[in-house]
Coordinates of C-alpha atoms and ligand atoms in Angstrom, one line a residue:
M1 CA 0.0 0.0 0.0
D2 CA 1.2 3.5 -0.9
S3 CA 2.2 5.8 2.0
H4 CA 0.2 9.0 2.3
R5 CA 3.2 10.9 0.9
Q6 CA 3.3 8.6 -2.2
V7 CA -0.4 9.1 -2.8
V8 CA -0.1 12.9 -2.6
D9 CA 3.0 12.9 -4.7
R10 CA 1.3 10.8 -7.4
L11 CA -1.7 13.2 -7.5
R12 CA 0.5 16.2 -7.5
S13 CA 2.5 15.1 -10.5
A14 CA -0.8 14.3 -12.3
F15 CA -2.0 17.8 -11.5
C16 CA 1.2 19.4 -12.6
S17 CA 0.9 17.6 -16.0
G18 CA -2.2 19.6 -16.6
M19 CA -4.3 16.6 -17.4
T20 CA -7.2 17.6 -15.1
V21 CA -7.6 21.0 -16.7
P22 CA -9.4 20.3 -20.0
E23 CA -13.2 20.5 -19.9
Q24 CA -13.4 17.1 -21.6
F25 CA -11.3 15.4 -18.8
R26 CA -13.5 16.8 -16.1
L27 CA -16.7 15.7 -18.0
T28 CA -15.3 12.2 -18.5
Q29 CA -14.6 11.9 -14.8
L30 CA -17.9 13.2 -13.7
S31 CA -19.6 10.7 -16.1
S32 CA -17.5 7.9 -14.6
L33 CA -18.8 8.9 -11.2
L34 CA -22.3 8.8 -12.6
S35 CA -21.7 5.2 -13.9
M36 CA -20.3 4.3 -10.5
M37 CA -23.5 5.4 -8.9
E38 CA -25.8 3.8 -11.5
E39 CA -24.0 0.5 -11.5
N40 CA -23.7 0.1 -7.7
E41 CA -26.9 1.5 -6.3
Q42 CA -27.8 -1.7 -4.5
L43 CA -24.3 -2.0 -2.9
I44 CA -24.6 1.6 -1.8
L45 CA -28.0 1.0 -0.2
D46 CA -26.8 -2.1 1.5
S47 CA -23.7 -0.4 3.0
L48 CA -25.8 2.6 4.2
H49 CA -28.2 0.1 5.8
K50 CA -25.4 -1.7 7.5
D51 CA -23.9 1.6 8.9
L52 CA -27.0 3.4 10.0
G53 CA -30.0 1.1 9.4
K54 CA -30.8 3.8 6.8
P55 CA -34.2 3.1 5.3
K56 CA -34.0 2.6 1.5
F57 CA -36.3 5.6 0.9
E58 CA -34.1 7.9 3.0
A59 CA -30.9 6.6 1.4
I60 CA -32.2 7.2 -2.1
I61 CA -33.4 10.7 -1.6
S62 CA -30.5 11.9 0.7
E63 CA -27.5 10.0 -0.6
V64 CA -28.2 8.6 -4.1
D65 CA -30.5 11.1 -5.8
I66 CA -28.7 14.1 -4.3
V67 CA -25.5 12.9 -5.8
F68 CA -27.1 12.2 -9.2
N69 CA -28.7 15.7 -9.2
E70 CA -25.4 17.3 -8.4
L71 CA -23.6 15.3 -11.1
H72 CA -26.2 16.1 -13.8
Y73 CA -26.2 19.8 -12.7
A74 CA -22.4 20.0 -12.9
I75 CA -22.2 18.2 -16.2
A76 CA -24.9 20.5 -17.7
N77 CA -23.3 23.7 -16.4
L78 CA -19.6 23.0 -16.5
R79 CA -18.9 24.8 -19.7
S80 CA -20.6 28.0 -18.6
W81 CA -18.9 27.8 -15.1
M82 CA -15.5 27.6 -16.9
Q83 CA -16.0 30.6 -19.0
P84 CA -13.9 33.7 -18.2
Q85 CA -16.1 36.3 -16.5
H86 CA -15.6 39.7 -18.0
V87 CA -15.8 42.6 -15.6
D88 CA -16.5 46.3 -15.9
T89 CA -13.6 48.5 -17.1
N90 CA -12.9 52.2 -16.7
L91 CA -11.7 54.6 -19.3
A92 CA -8.1 53.8 -18.6
T93 CA -8.7 50.0 -19.3
K94 CA -11.3 50.3 -22.0
L95 CA -9.2 48.6 -24.6
D96 CA -8.0 45.8 -22.3
G97 CA -9.3 42.3 -21.8
C98 CA -10.4 42.3 -18.1
F99 CA -11.8 39.1 -16.8
V100 CA -11.8 36.6 -13.9
R101 CA -10.5 33.2 -14.9
R102 CA -11.3 30.2 -12.7
Q103 CA -8.3 27.9 -12.2
P104 CA -8.1 24.7 -10.2
L105 CA -6.3 24.9 -6.9
G106 CA -4.3 21.7 -7.2
V107 CA -4.4 18.7 -4.9
V108 CA -7.3 19.0 -2.5
L109 CA -8.3 17.0 0.5
I110 CA -11.9 16.2 1.5
I111 CA -12.5 14.8 5.0
A112 CA -16.0 13.6 5.6
P113 CA -18.2 12.5 8.6
W114 CA -20.4 9.4 9.0
N115 CA -24.0 10.7 9.0
Y116 CA -24.4 10.9 5.3
P117 CA -21.3 8.9 4.5
L118 CA -21.7 8.9 0.7
Q119 CA -23.2 12.2 0.0
L120 CA -20.7 14.1 2.1
V121 CA -17.8 12.5 0.3
L122 CA -19.1 12.8 -3.2
L123 CA -20.9 16.2 -3.3
P124 CA -17.7 18.1 -2.5
M125 CA -15.7 15.8 -4.7
I126 CA -18.0 16.7 -7.7
G127 CA -17.2 20.4 -7.1
A128 CA -13.5 19.6 -6.9
I129 CA -13.5 17.5 -10.1
A130 CA -15.6 20.1 -11.9
A131 CA -13.0 22.8 -10.9
G132 CA -10.2 20.6 -12.3
N133 CA -8.5 19.5 -9.2
C134 CA -6.9 16.2 -8.1
V135 CA -8.7 14.9 -5.0
V136 CA -7.8 12.8 -1.9
I137 CA -10.9 11.7 -0.1
K138 CA -11.0 10.6 3.6
P139 CA -14.3 9.0 4.4
S140 CA -15.3 8.5 8.0
E141 CA -14.1 5.3 9.6
V142 CA -17.2 5.3 11.8
S143 CA -19.5 4.4 8.8
A144 CA -17.2 1.5 8.0
A145 CA -19.3 -0.3 5.4
T146 CA -19.6 2.8 3.2
E147 CA -16.0 3.7 3.8
S148 CA -15.0 0.4 2.5
L149 CA -17.3 0.5 -0.5
V150 CA -16.1 4.0 -1.5
A151 CA -12.4 2.8 -1.2
E152 CA -13.3 -0.1 -3.5
L153 CA -15.3 1.8 -6.1
I154 CA -13.5 5.1 -6.6
P155 CA -10.3 3.5 -7.9
K156 CA -12.4 1.2 -10.2
Y157 CA -14.2 4.1 -11.9
M158 CA -12.0 7.2 -11.5
C159 CA -8.5 8.0 -12.8
Q160 CA -6.2 6.6 -10.2
D161 CA -3.5 9.2 -10.9
C162 CA -5.9 12.0 -10.0
Y163 CA -8.2 10.7 -7.3
A164 CA -7.5 8.6 -4.3
V165 CA -9.2 7.4 -1.1
V166 CA -7.4 7.3 2.2
R167 CA -9.0 5.2 5.0
G168 CA -8.7 5.5 8.7
G169 CA -9.6 7.5 11.8
A170 CA -8.1 10.4 13.7
D171 CA -4.5 9.2 13.6
E172 CA -4.5 8.4 9.9
T173 CA -6.1 11.8 9.2
K174 CA -3.5 13.6 11.3
A175 CA -0.7 11.8 9.4
L176 CA -2.4 12.6 6.1
L177 CA -2.6 16.3 7.1
E178 CA 1.1 16.5 7.5
N179 CA 1.2 16.6 3.7
R180 CA 0.8 19.8 1.8
F181 CA -2.6 20.3 0.2
D182 CA -3.9 23.2 -1.8
H183 CA -7.3 23.2 -0.1
I184 CA -8.8 21.2 2.7
F185 CA -12.6 20.7 2.8
Y186 CA -13.6 19.4 6.2
T187 CA -17.1 18.3 7.3
G188 CA -17.6 17.3 10.9
S189 CA -17.5 18.6 14.4
S190 CA -16.2 21.9 15.5
V191 CA -13.8 20.3 18.0
V192 CA -12.0 18.4 15.3
A193 CA -12.2 21.4 13.0
R194 CA -9.7 23.2 15.4
S195 CA -7.1 20.5 14.9
I196 CA -7.7 20.6 11.1
L197 CA -7.1 24.4 11.2
Q198 CA -3.9 23.9 13.2
A199 CA -2.6 21.3 10.7
A200 CA -3.6 23.6 7.8
S201 CA -1.8 26.5 9.3
I202 CA 1.6 24.8 8.9
H203 CA 1.3 24.9 5.1
L204 CA -1.0 28.0 5.0
T205 CA -3.6 25.9 3.4
P206 CA -7.1 27.4 2.8
V207 CA -9.9 25.5 4.5
T208 CA -13.6 25.1 4.1
L209 CA -15.3 24.1 7.3
E210 CA -18.8 22.5 7.1
L211 CA -19.7 22.2 10.8
G212 CA -22.7 21.7 12.9
G213 CA -24.3 23.2 16.0
K214 CA -27.9 23.6 17.2
C215 CA -30.4 24.4 14.5
P216 CA -33.4 26.2 16.1
C217 CA -37.0 25.9 14.9
L218 CA -39.1 28.9 16.0
I219 CA -42.8 28.3 15.8
Y220 CA -44.8 31.5 16.2
G221 CA -48.1 33.2 15.5
R222 CA -50.9 31.6 13.5
V223 CA -49.6 28.3 12.2
N224 CA -51.1 25.1 10.6
V225 CA -50.2 22.9 13.5
T226 CA -50.9 19.6 11.8
A227 CA -48.7 20.4 8.8
A228 CA -46.1 22.0 11.1
A229 CA -45.9 18.9 13.2
R230 CA -45.6 16.5 10.2
R231 CA -42.9 18.6 8.6
L232 CA -41.0 19.0 11.9
V233 CA -41.2 15.3 12.7
W234 CA -40.0 14.3 9.3
A235 CA -37.0 16.8 9.3
K236 CA -36.1 15.9 12.9
F237 CA -36.3 12.1 12.8
F238 CA -35.0 11.6 9.2
N239 CA -31.8 9.6 9.6
A240 CA -32.8 9.2 13.3
G241 CA -32.0 12.9 13.9
Q242 CA -28.4 12.5 12.7
S243 CA -28.5 15.4 10.3
C244 CA -26.4 18.5 10.6
V245 CA -29.4 20.5 9.5
A246 CA -32.0 18.6 11.7
P247 CA -34.1 21.0 13.8
D248 CA -32.2 20.6 17.1
Y249 CA -34.8 22.2 19.4
V250 CA -38.1 24.0 19.2
L251 CA -39.0 27.5 20.6
C252 CA -42.7 28.3 20.8
S253 CA -45.3 29.9 23.1
Q254 CA -47.1 27.9 25.7
D255 CA -50.3 28.1 23.6
T256 CA -48.6 26.8 20.6
L257 CA -47.1 24.0 22.6
S258 CA -50.5 22.9 23.8
A259 CA -51.7 22.6 20.2
L260 CA -48.4 21.2 18.9
L261 CA -48.0 18.3 21.3
P262 CA -51.1 16.3 20.2
A263 CA -50.2 17.0 16.6
L264 CA -46.6 15.8 17.1
R265 CA -47.9 12.6 18.8
E266 CA -50.3 12.1 15.8
A267 CA -47.6 12.7 13.2
L268 CA -45.2 10.3 15.0
K269 CA -47.9 7.6 15.2
D270 CA -48.7 8.1 11.5
F271 CA -45.1 7.9 10.4
Y272 CA -43.6 5.3 12.6
G273 CA -46.7 3.4 14.1
E274 CA -47.5 2.6 17.7
D275 CA -44.1 1.0 18.2
P276 CA -41.4 2.8 16.3
Y277 CA -38.9 0.1 17.2
T278 CA -40.5 -2.3 14.7
C279 CA -40.8 0.4 12.0
P280 CA -38.4 -0.1 9.1
D281 CA -38.6 3.6 8.3
L282 CA -36.5 4.7 11.3
A283 CA -32.7 4.6 11.1
R284 CA -30.4 3.6 13.9
I285 CA -27.7 5.4 15.8
V286 CA -24.4 4.9 14.0
S287 CA -22.4 3.3 16.8
H288 CA -22.7 2.1 20.4
Q289 CA -20.5 5.0 21.5
H290 CA -22.9 7.5 19.9
W291 CA -25.9 5.7 21.3
T292 CA -24.4 5.9 24.8
R293 CA -23.8 9.6 24.4
L294 CA -27.4 10.2 23.5
V295 CA -28.9 8.0 26.2
E296 CA -26.7 9.8 28.8
L297 CA -27.6 13.2 27.4
L298 CA -31.3 12.3 27.8
G299 CA -30.7 11.0 31.3
K300 CA -29.1 14.3 32.3
S301 CA -32.1 16.3 31.1
T302 CA -34.4 17.7 33.8
G303 CA -37.1 18.1 31.2
K304 CA -40.2 15.9 30.9
V305 CA -40.3 13.2 28.3
V306 CA -43.7 13.3 26.7
V307 CA -43.2 11.0 23.8
G308 CA -40.7 8.2 23.4
G309 CA -37.7 8.0 25.7
D310 CA -37.1 4.2 25.3
S311 CA -34.1 2.7 23.7
N312 CA -32.4 -0.6 22.9
Q313 CA -28.6 -0.8 23.2
D314 CA -28.1 -4.0 21.2
D315 CA -29.9 -2.5 18.2
K316 CA -28.6 1.0 18.7
Y317 CA -32.2 2.2 18.8
I318 CA -33.5 5.3 20.4
A319 CA -37.2 6.1 20.0
P320 CA -38.3 9.4 18.5
T321 CA -38.4 11.4 21.7
V322 CA -40.0 14.7 22.6
V323 CA -39.0 16.6 25.8
V324 CA -40.9 19.5 27.3
D325 CA -40.4 21.8 30.3
V326 CA -36.8 22.3 29.1
E327 CA -34.9 25.1 30.6
E328 CA -32.1 27.1 29.0
S329 CA -29.6 25.4 31.4
D330 CA -30.8 21.9 30.4
A331 CA -28.2 19.4 29.2
L332 CA -30.1 19.1 26.0
M333 CA -29.6 22.8 25.3
K334 CA -25.9 22.7 25.9
T335 CA -24.7 20.7 23.0
E336 CA -25.8 19.7 19.5
I337 CA -28.1 16.7 20.0
F338 CA -27.5 14.9 16.7
G339 CA -30.0 12.2 17.5
P340 CA -33.8 11.5 17.7
I341 CA -34.4 13.7 20.8
L342 CA -36.4 16.9 20.4
P343 CA -36.5 19.4 23.3
I344 CA -39.1 22.1 23.3
M345 CA -38.6 25.4 25.1
T346 CA -41.3 28.0 25.6
V347 CA -40.8 31.7 25.0
D348 CA -43.1 34.6 25.7
S349 CA -42.7 36.6 22.5
L350 CA -41.2 36.5 19.0
E351 CA -38.5 39.0 20.1
K352 CA -37.5 36.8 23.0
G353 CA -37.3 33.8 20.6
I354 CA -35.1 35.8 18.2
D355 CA -32.9 37.0 21.1
F356 CA -32.5 33.5 22.4
I357 CA -31.2 32.4 19.0
N358 CA -29.0 35.4 18.5
Q359 CA -27.3 35.0 21.9
R360 CA -26.0 31.6 20.7
E361 CA -23.5 30.6 18.0
K362 CA -24.9 31.2 14.5
P363 CA -26.6 28.0 13.4
L364 CA -26.2 26.0 10.2
A365 CA -29.9 26.2 9.5
L366 CA -32.7 28.3 11.1
Y367 CA -36.3 27.2 10.7
V368 CA -39.4 29.4 11.3
F369 CA -42.9 28.0 11.1
S370 CA -45.7 30.5 10.8
D371 CA -48.7 31.4 8.6
E372 CA -47.8 35.0 9.1
S373 CA -45.3 36.4 6.6
P374 CA -44.4 39.3 8.8
V375 CA -43.2 36.8 11.4
V376 CA -41.2 34.9 8.9
N377 CA -39.7 38.2 7.6
T378 CA -38.9 39.5 11.1
V379 CA -36.9 36.3 11.9
L380 CA -35.2 36.4 8.5
E381 CA -34.2 40.0 8.9
N382 CA -33.1 39.9 12.5
S383 CA -31.0 36.7 12.6
S384 CA -28.1 35.0 10.9
S385 CA -27.6 31.4 9.9
G386 CA -26.0 29.3 7.2
G387 CA -29.4 28.6 5.6
F388 CA -32.9 29.6 6.3
C389 CA -36.1 27.7 5.6
A390 CA -39.7 28.7 6.4
N391 CA -42.4 26.2 7.1
D392 CA -40.3 23.1 6.4
G393 CA -37.0 21.6 7.4
I394 CA -33.9 20.3 5.6
V395 CA -35.4 20.8 2.1
H396 CA -33.4 24.0 1.4
M397 CA -30.2 22.0 1.2
T398 CA -31.5 19.8 -1.7
L399 CA -31.3 22.5 -4.3
P400 CA -28.0 22.7 -6.2
G401 CA -28.8 26.4 -6.9
L402 CA -28.5 27.4 -3.2
P403 CA -25.1 27.5 -1.5
F404 CA -24.9 25.1 1.4
G405 CA -22.7 26.1 4.3
G406 CA -22.5 27.7 7.7
V407 CA -21.6 31.1 9.0
G408 CA -19.4 31.8 12.1
A409 CA -19.2 28.7 14.3
S410 CA -21.4 26.6 11.9
G411 CA -18.8 26.8 9.2
W412 CA -16.8 28.7 6.7
G413 CA -17.5 28.6 3.0
S414 CA -20.1 26.7 1.0
Y415 CA -20.7 24.2 -1.8
H416 CA -23.4 22.5 -3.9
G417 CA -23.7 23.4 -7.6
I418 CA -21.7 26.4 -8.7
W419 CA -20.8 27.1 -5.1
G420 CA -18.8 23.9 -4.9
F421 CA -17.1 24.7 -8.2
E422 CA -16.2 28.2 -6.8
T423 CA -14.9 26.8 -3.5
F424 CA -12.4 24.6 -5.4
S425 CA -11.4 27.3 -7.9
H426 CA -9.0 30.2 -7.7
R427 CA -10.5 33.3 -9.1
R428 CA -7.6 34.7 -11.0
A429 CA -7.8 38.4 -11.8
C430 CA -6.6 38.9 -15.4
L431 CA -5.9 42.1 -17.4
L432 CA -4.6 41.6 -21.0
R433 CA -3.2 44.7 -22.6
G434 CA -1.5 45.4 -25.9
W435 CA 1.0 48.1 -26.8
A436 CA -1.3 50.7 -28.1
M437 CA -2.1 54.1 -26.4
E438 CA 1.3 54.3 -24.8
R439 CA 1.1 58.1 -25.0
F440 CA -1.8 58.1 -22.6
N441 CA 0.4 56.4 -20.0
V442 CA 2.4 59.6 -19.5
L443 CA -0.5 60.5 -17.2
R444 CA 0.9 58.1 -14.6
Y445 CA 4.6 58.2 -15.3
P446 CA 7.0 60.5 -13.4
P447 CA 7.8 63.2 -13.4
Y448 CA 4.5 63.5 -11.7
R449 CA 2.3 66.6 -12.5
D450 CA -0.8 67.9 -10.9
D451 CA -2.7 68.2 -14.2
N452 CA -1.8 64.6 -15.1
L453 CA -3.1 63.5 -11.7
S454 CA -6.5 65.2 -12.4
W455 CA -6.8 63.4 -15.8
L456 CA -5.6 60.1 -14.4
R457 CA -8.2 60.3 -11.5
W458 CA -10.9 61.0 -14.1
T459 CA -10.0 58.1 -16.4
T460 CA -9.7 55.6 -13.5
S461 CA -12.7 56.8 -11.5
V462 CA -15.7 54.5 -11.3
K463 CA -18.0 57.6 -11.2
S464 CA -16.8 58.9 -14.6
H465 CA -17.1 55.5 -16.1
C466 CA -20.7 55.2 -14.9
R467 CA -21.5 58.7 -16.3
L468 CA -19.9 57.7 -19.7
M469 CA -22.0 54.6 -19.8
Ligands
NAD1 P1 -15.8 14.1 13.4 O1 -15.3 15.5 13.5 O2 -15.6 13.2 14.6 O3 -15.2 13.4 12.2 C1 -15.2 13.9 10.9 C2 -14.0 13.4 10.2 O4 -12.8 13.8 10.8 C3 -13.8 11.9 10.0 O5 -13.4 11.5 8.7 C4 -12.8 11.5 11.1 O6 -12.1 10.4 10.7 C5 -11.9 12.7 11.1 N1 -11.3 13.0 12.4 C6 -11.9 12.6 13.6 N2 -11.1 13.1 14.6 C7 -10.0 13.7 14.0 C8 -8.8 14.3 14.5 N3 -8.6 14.4 15.8 N4 -8.0 14.8 13.6 C9 -8.2 14.7 12.3 N5 -9.3 14.1 11.8 C10 -10.2 13.6 12.6 O7 -17.3 14.4 13.1 P2 -18.4 13.4 13.1 O8 -18.8 12.9 14.4 O9 -18.1 12.4 12.1 O10 -19.6 14.3 12.5 C11 -20.5 15.0 13.3 C12 -20.5 16.5 13.2 O11 -20.4 16.9 11.9 C13 -21.7 17.1 13.8 O12 -21.4 18.3 14.5 C14 -22.5 17.6 12.6 O13 -23.4 18.7 12.7 C15 -21.4 17.9 11.6 N6 -21.8 17.8 10.2 C16 -21.8 18.9 9.5 C17 -22.3 18.8 8.2 C18 -22.3 20.1 7.3 O14 -22.5 19.9 6.1 N7 -22.2 21.3 7.8 C19 -22.7 17.6 7.7 C20 -22.6 16.5 8.5 C21 -22.2 16.6 9.8

């Protein structure tokens, strides 16, 4: 087996050869990835089921189709993304070619977590390939079946000189990070993100961080409680709550809570039956360690469990659980839950709800449920989050046209669609000039003269340019 160094060296020499730059090469590789997905769908579903008990339905929409969509979108748009982008000129640069040219960064590293173990490896990879880079991917060792499938399939379908998979956990990743990369794209927890940043600082490598945190769901004013409960339950318990954009907690008034609780019970019964343990549509917790963390977290809560609460260690099962009477100081409010436990806190007013959110780290997603558009707009205008979705959960991240990423503590940078292409591209500022008009350059050459300065300021000013247009 090649050492990390050998892998990175192999990819770097492929990158330096220029082979990844032509549009045709990028398209061929994206098409190979498409074939990989088409020809191995069952193996993919099996491995996701093994890792997380992922129901086929959830696996198809959140891991398979999202990758297909991203691939089709990139293939359809690559040519236009690659075009130089001409920019406004001023009088002094009127005859020049002034444009932004997207260039690949080089050899990039993608480090992924376990909760969507295929999607979170392949979606960034599509952006990186489209942008013309060589790519090392490091799937999560926690989702071992998918890690092993990715390691088997990528070399079969993709050019081995340009793309490689490195397997392993924290130690292997740390060793890998000793190598110089041209970009590191990390998805995972904010704790590990700090050590990624430290490693990146040695080589001054730019980093994209796709992190997590607590995504609030603020329910306020008139609201269709039945629909709100169904959408909330779906978004929260999809993948057993192990989604970075899952609603982490609910904020609502006492009146809303009284109406919401029966609707939540009803939605849970409709979706997962009387006994969710026997329901094939509910995923499992990824590992015993993660199961223990969640059960202990629930145990520490001083809130009241009103739905669920039961669990089964052997099967890594935790019932969809709703907890009320939750205080700000509750254990469930101190950390990202990342599991099927939904705490609900009451607030007296919309302003207090917004303040509560704004006093915490900026979330990856913020959800507001309300029939009243002034409520939705007030939250939108007075808060900040990576993404925002009104009257539903998670769905905003399925559109390749929308950038996906955090802000502040929930992450730096974004991807999906053109945003992924941009993340893995350098925007090179280009000005191409000929030899004509040399006599106008006396305006800027020494010996400096005040009258030349006035002319120069006029020809280079944005204001005079706008007036001339
Ligand atoms: P994690 O940080 O434990 O692991 C992520 C990756 O980092 C894995 O590949 C792992 O092998 C590697 N790793 C672990 N420890 C390391 C170390 N010390 N040094 C170097 N590499 C190390 O994250 P996780 O538990 O797999 O993921 C859960 C977190 O990820 C949650 O906070 C969730 O919100 C977040 N997340 C964010 C997004 C997003 O798109 N923003 C998506 C999914 C998950």
